[in-house]
XYZ file of C-alpha atoms in Angstrom:
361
model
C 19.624 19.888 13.480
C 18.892 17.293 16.330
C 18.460 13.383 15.262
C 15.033 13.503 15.007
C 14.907 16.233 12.784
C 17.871 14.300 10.358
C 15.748 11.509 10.531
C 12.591 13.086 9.645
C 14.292 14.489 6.383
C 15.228 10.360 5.809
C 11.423 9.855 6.003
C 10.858 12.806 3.519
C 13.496 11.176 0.788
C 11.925 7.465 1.611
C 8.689 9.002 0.293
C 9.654 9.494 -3.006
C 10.040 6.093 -4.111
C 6.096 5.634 -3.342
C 4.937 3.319 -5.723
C 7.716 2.364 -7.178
C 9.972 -0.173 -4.872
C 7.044 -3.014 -4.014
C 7.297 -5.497 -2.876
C 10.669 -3.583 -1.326
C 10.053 -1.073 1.664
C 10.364 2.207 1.091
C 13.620 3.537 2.800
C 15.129 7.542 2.762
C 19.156 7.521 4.355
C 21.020 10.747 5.124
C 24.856 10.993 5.768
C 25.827 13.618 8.239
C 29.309 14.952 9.287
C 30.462 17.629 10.646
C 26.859 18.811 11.270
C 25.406 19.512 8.020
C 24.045 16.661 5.706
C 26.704 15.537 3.004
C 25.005 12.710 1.365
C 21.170 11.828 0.893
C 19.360 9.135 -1.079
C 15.871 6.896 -1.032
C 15.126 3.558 -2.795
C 13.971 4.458 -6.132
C 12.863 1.675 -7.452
C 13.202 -2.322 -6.753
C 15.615 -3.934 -7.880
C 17.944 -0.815 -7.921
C 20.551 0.450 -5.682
C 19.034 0.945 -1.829
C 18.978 4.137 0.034
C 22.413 3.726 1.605
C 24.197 3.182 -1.666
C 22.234 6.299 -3.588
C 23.539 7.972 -0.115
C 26.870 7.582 -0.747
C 26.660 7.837 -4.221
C 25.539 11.555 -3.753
C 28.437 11.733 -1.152
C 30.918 11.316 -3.767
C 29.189 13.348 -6.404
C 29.774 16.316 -4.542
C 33.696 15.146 -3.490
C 32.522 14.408 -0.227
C 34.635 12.222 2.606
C 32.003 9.847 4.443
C 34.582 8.484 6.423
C 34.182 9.237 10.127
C 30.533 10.402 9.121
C 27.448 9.333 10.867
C 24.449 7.882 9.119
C 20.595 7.905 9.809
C 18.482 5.375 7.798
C 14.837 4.812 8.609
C 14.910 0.915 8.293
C 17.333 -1.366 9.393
C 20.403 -1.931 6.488
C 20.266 -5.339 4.739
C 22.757 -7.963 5.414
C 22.009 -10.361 2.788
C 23.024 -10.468 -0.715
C 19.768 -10.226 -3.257
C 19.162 -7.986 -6.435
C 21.907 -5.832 -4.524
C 24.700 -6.464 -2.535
C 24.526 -6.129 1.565
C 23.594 -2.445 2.505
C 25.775 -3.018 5.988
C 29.118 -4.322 4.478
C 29.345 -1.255 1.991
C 28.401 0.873 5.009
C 31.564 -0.682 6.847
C 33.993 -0.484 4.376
C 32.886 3.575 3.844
C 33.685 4.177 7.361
C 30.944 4.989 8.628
C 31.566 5.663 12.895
C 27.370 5.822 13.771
C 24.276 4.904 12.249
C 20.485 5.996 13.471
C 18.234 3.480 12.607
C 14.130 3.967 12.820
C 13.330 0.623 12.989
C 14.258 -2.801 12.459
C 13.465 -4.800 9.331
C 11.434 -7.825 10.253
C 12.666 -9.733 6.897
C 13.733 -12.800 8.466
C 16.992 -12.453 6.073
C 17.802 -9.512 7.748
C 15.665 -9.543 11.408
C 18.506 -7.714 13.164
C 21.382 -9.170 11.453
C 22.862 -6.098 9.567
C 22.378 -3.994 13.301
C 24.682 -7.132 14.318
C 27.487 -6.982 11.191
C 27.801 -3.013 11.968
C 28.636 -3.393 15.503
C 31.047 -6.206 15.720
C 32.742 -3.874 12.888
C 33.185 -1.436 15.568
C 29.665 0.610 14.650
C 28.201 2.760 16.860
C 24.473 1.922 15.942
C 21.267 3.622 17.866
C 17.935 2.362 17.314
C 14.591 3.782 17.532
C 14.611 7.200 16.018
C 10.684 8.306 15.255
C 10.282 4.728 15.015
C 6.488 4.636 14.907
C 6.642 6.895 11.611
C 9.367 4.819 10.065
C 6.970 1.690 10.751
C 4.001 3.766 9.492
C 5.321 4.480 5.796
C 5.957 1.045 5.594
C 3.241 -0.309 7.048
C 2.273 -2.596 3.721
C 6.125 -3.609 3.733
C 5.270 -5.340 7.535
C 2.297 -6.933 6.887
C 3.184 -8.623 3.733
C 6.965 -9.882 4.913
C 5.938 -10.970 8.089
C 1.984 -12.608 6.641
C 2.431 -13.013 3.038
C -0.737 -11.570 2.552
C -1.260 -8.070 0.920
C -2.282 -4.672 2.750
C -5.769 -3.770 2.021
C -7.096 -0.355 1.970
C -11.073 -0.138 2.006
C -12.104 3.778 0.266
C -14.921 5.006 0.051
C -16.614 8.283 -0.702
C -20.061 8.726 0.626
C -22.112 12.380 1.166
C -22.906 13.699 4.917
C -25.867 11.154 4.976
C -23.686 7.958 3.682
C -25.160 7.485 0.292
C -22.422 6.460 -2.399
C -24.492 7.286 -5.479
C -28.748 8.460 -5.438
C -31.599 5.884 -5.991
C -31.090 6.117 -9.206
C -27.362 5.016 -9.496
C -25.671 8.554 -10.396
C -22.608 8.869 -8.597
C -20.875 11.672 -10.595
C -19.171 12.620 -8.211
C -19.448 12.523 -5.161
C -16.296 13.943 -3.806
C -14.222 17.052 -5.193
C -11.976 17.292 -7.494
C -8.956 17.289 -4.279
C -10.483 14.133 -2.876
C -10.237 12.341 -6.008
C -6.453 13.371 -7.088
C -5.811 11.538 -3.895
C -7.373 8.389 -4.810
C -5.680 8.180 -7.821
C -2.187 9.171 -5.902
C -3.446 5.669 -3.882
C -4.282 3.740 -7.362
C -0.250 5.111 -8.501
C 0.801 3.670 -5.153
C -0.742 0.325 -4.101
C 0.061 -2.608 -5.803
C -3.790 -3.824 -6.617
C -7.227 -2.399 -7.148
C -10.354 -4.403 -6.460
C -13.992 -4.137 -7.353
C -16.859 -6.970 -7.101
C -18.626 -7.661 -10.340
C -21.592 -5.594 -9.104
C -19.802 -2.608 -9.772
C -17.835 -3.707 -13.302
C -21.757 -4.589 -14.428
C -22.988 -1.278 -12.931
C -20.400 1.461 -14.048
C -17.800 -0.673 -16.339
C -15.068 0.890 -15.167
C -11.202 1.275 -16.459
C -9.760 1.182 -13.166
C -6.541 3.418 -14.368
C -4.663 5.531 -12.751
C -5.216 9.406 -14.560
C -2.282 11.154 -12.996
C 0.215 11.910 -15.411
C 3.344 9.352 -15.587
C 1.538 7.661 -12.686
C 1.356 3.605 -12.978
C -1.930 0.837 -13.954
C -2.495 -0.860 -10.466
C -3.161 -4.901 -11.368
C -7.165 -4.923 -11.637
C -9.089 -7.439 -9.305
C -12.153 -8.487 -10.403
C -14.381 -10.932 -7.871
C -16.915 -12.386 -9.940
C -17.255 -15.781 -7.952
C -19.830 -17.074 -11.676
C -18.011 -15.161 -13.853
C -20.670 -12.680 -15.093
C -18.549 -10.672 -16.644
C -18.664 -9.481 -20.160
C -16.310 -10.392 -22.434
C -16.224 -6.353 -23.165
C -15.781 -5.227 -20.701
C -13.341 -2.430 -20.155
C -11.443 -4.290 -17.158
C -10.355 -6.768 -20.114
C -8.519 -4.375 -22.169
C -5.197 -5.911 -21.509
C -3.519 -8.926 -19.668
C -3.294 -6.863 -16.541
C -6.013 -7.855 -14.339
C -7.172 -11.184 -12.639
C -10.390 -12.707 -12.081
C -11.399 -14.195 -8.871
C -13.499 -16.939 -9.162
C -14.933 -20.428 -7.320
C -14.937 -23.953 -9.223
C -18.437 -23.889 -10.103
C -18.329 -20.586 -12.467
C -18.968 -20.415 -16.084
C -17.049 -23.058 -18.118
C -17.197 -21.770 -20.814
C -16.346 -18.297 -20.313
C -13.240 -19.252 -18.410
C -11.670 -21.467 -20.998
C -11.976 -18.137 -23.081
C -10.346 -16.059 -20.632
C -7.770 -19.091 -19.774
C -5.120 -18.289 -17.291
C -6.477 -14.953 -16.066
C -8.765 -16.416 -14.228
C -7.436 -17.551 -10.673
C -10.052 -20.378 -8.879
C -10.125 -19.958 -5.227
C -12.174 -21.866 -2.510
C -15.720 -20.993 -2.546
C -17.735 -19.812 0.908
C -21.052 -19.916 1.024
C -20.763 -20.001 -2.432
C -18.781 -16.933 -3.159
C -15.129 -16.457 -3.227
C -13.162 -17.062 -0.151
C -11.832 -13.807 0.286
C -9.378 -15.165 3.005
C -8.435 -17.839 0.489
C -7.939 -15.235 -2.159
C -5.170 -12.874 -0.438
C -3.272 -16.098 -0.243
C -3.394 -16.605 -3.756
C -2.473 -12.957 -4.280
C 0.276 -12.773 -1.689
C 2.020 -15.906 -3.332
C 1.546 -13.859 -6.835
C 3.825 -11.254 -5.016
C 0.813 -8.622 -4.771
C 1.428 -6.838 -1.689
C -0.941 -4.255 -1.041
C -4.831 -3.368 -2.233
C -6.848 -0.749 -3.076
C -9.946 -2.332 -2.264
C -12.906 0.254 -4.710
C -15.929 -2.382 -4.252
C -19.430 -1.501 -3.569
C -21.437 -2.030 -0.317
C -21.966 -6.021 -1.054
C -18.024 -6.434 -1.455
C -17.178 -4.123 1.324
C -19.111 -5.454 4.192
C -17.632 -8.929 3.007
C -14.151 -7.939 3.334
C -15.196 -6.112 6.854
C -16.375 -9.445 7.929
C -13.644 -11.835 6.336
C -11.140 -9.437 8.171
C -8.613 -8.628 5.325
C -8.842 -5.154 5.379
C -6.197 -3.598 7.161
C -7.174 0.518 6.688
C -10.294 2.528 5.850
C -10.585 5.729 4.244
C -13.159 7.480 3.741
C -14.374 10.765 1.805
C -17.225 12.673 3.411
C -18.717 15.405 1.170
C -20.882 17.792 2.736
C -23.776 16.978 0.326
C -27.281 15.238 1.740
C -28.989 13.357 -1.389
C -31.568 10.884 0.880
C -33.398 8.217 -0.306
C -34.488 4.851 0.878
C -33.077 2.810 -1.797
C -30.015 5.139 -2.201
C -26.647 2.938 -1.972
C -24.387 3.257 1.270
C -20.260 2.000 1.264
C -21.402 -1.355 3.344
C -24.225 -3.325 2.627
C -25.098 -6.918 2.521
C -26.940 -8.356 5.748
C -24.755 -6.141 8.133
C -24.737 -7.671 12.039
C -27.130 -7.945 14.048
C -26.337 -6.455 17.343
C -24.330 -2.994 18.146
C -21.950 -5.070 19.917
C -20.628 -6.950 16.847
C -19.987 -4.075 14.998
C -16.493 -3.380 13.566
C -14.490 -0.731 15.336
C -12.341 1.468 14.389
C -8.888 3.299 16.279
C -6.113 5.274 15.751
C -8.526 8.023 13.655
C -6.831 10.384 11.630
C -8.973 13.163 10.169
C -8.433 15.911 7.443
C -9.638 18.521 5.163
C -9.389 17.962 1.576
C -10.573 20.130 -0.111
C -14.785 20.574 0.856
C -14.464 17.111 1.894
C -13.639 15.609 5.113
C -11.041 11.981 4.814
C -11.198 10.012 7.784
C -8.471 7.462 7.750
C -8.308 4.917 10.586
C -7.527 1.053 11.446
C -10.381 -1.922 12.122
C -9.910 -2.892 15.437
C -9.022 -7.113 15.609
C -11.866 -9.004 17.444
């Protein structure tokens, strides 16, 4: 096997801890010697061993010698003591001769430093390998360690003629049964899943996740006036949050007391800006961002969301008062609008998902 091909086998095992290791990144590390693999491991879950350490771990299960080995880990070993000890010492003291690193951690308690403990120990280390897919899978890990703010991913489903639901509101379903096992793979995965108040008055939703063993993302209402019933099925337990400005219902928020975080108000709705503060601080790092048209063109405009995805089903249903994924006032001119790069486009199922990235203006 080459070193791209080890590496892409890291990337593999770093998948599997999807959904489990926020606010962590998701890492996979291999241990190679003699040219076949004698060692492999991913971070399972925070505040559990790291790749590295699962690595070796499996090493010596099997009665395995790692010293004189070479290791490949898609993201740069930690040098810092935390929930775990550093990921570079133990990789030192193993004996480790070469490590293949996909890219570097941007944690500014790492930011290079483990690279620099392995070689003035006499490590061979070579950066780089597939570096723009080890960035990729941990593309929420980046933007929240290096803004504080959480990764926010805009879906949608919509038929051929972008219409979310008919004129009359019926939106069951839209996509196929494929498209919407992925959704709920997203709702197992991201952190958060957000909805205006327009769509907990209009469908009441549970916003679960259905897959089996899969994992409740926190549920974020806006509701800048607090409209929301008191029964509705978003309430069900303590985990959601309402956002909401300083001028909402009194009374209704004494009764649903410290679930209800007050953000700055704009244009007298919630600050959306102000609110992924608020949310990064609460150690939310990534979105699922379910809203209707009215939230969703906000969002567009606020610039907080970071990736789009969208389900096309090849249905037409028409009408003039039919509901499309972004509403609101829109812009004005062609020239204003939002665009989007780096396109990625697939066949799931009948439907079509078009994943790509809002170009920043």
């Amino acid at each position: 096997m080459t070193k791209e091909e080890y590496m892409r086998y890291a990337l593999e095992l770093a998948q599997q801890g999807r959904g489990r290791t926020s606010p962590n990144p998701l890492v996979g590390a291999v241990i190679v010697k003699g040219g076949r693999i004698i060692g492999e491991g991913w971070h399972k879950k925070c505040g559990e061993n790291h790749a590295e350490i699962n690595a070796f771990e499996d090493a010596a299960r099997e009665g395995h010698d790692v010293r004189g080995a070479e290791m490949y880990v898609t993201l740069e070993p930690c040098s810092h003591y935390g929930k775990t000890p550093p990921c570079a010492k133990t990789i030192i003291e193993k004996g480790i001769k070469k490590v293949y690193v996909g890219t570097a951690d941007p944690n500014p308690l790492v930011a290079g430093q483990g690279l620099q403990m392995m070689e003035k120990a006499g490590i061979e280390v070579e950066m780089g390998i597939l570096e723009e897919e080890c960035r990729s899978i941990n593309e929420i890990f980046l933007k929240y360690i290096t803004a504080g703010k959480p990764f926010v991913v805009m879906k949608t489903a919509m038929t051929l003629d972008g219409k979310i639901a008919s004129h009359t509101g019926d939106s069951k379903w839209v996509s196929g049964d494929e498209a919407r096992r992925i959704v709920q793979e997203m709702r197992n995965s991201l952190t958060g899943i957000m909805v205006g108040i327009g769509t907990v008055l209009a469908d009441d939703p549970e916003l679960t996740c259905r897959l089996e063993g899969g994992r409740d993302p926190l549920r974020i209402i806006v509701d800048s006036h607090l409209r929301i019933p008191l029964t509705a099925k978003v309430l069900k337990d303590e985990n959601y949050i309402i956002a909401a400005t300083a001028d909402c219902d009194s009374e209704k928020r004494k009764r649903l007391g410290e679930r209800v975080l007050i953000v700055k108000s704009k244009n007298g709705q919630v600050d959306l800006e102000d609110l992924m503060t608020h949310l990064g601080d609460r150690g939310i790092d990534s979105i699922l961002l379910e809203g209707g048209g009215t939230l969703n063109e906000a969002a567009l405009k606020a610039g907080i969301v970071d990736r789009v995805v969208s389900f096309i089903a090849p249905k037409i249903i028409g009408g003039r008062k039919a509901k499309t994924p972004v509403e609101g006032e829109g812009f004005e001119k062609m020239s204003q609008a939002i665009s989007l790069k780096d396109l990625e486009i697939q066949k799931i199922g009948d439907d079509l998902m078009i994943q790509a990235v809002p170009e920043r203006k």
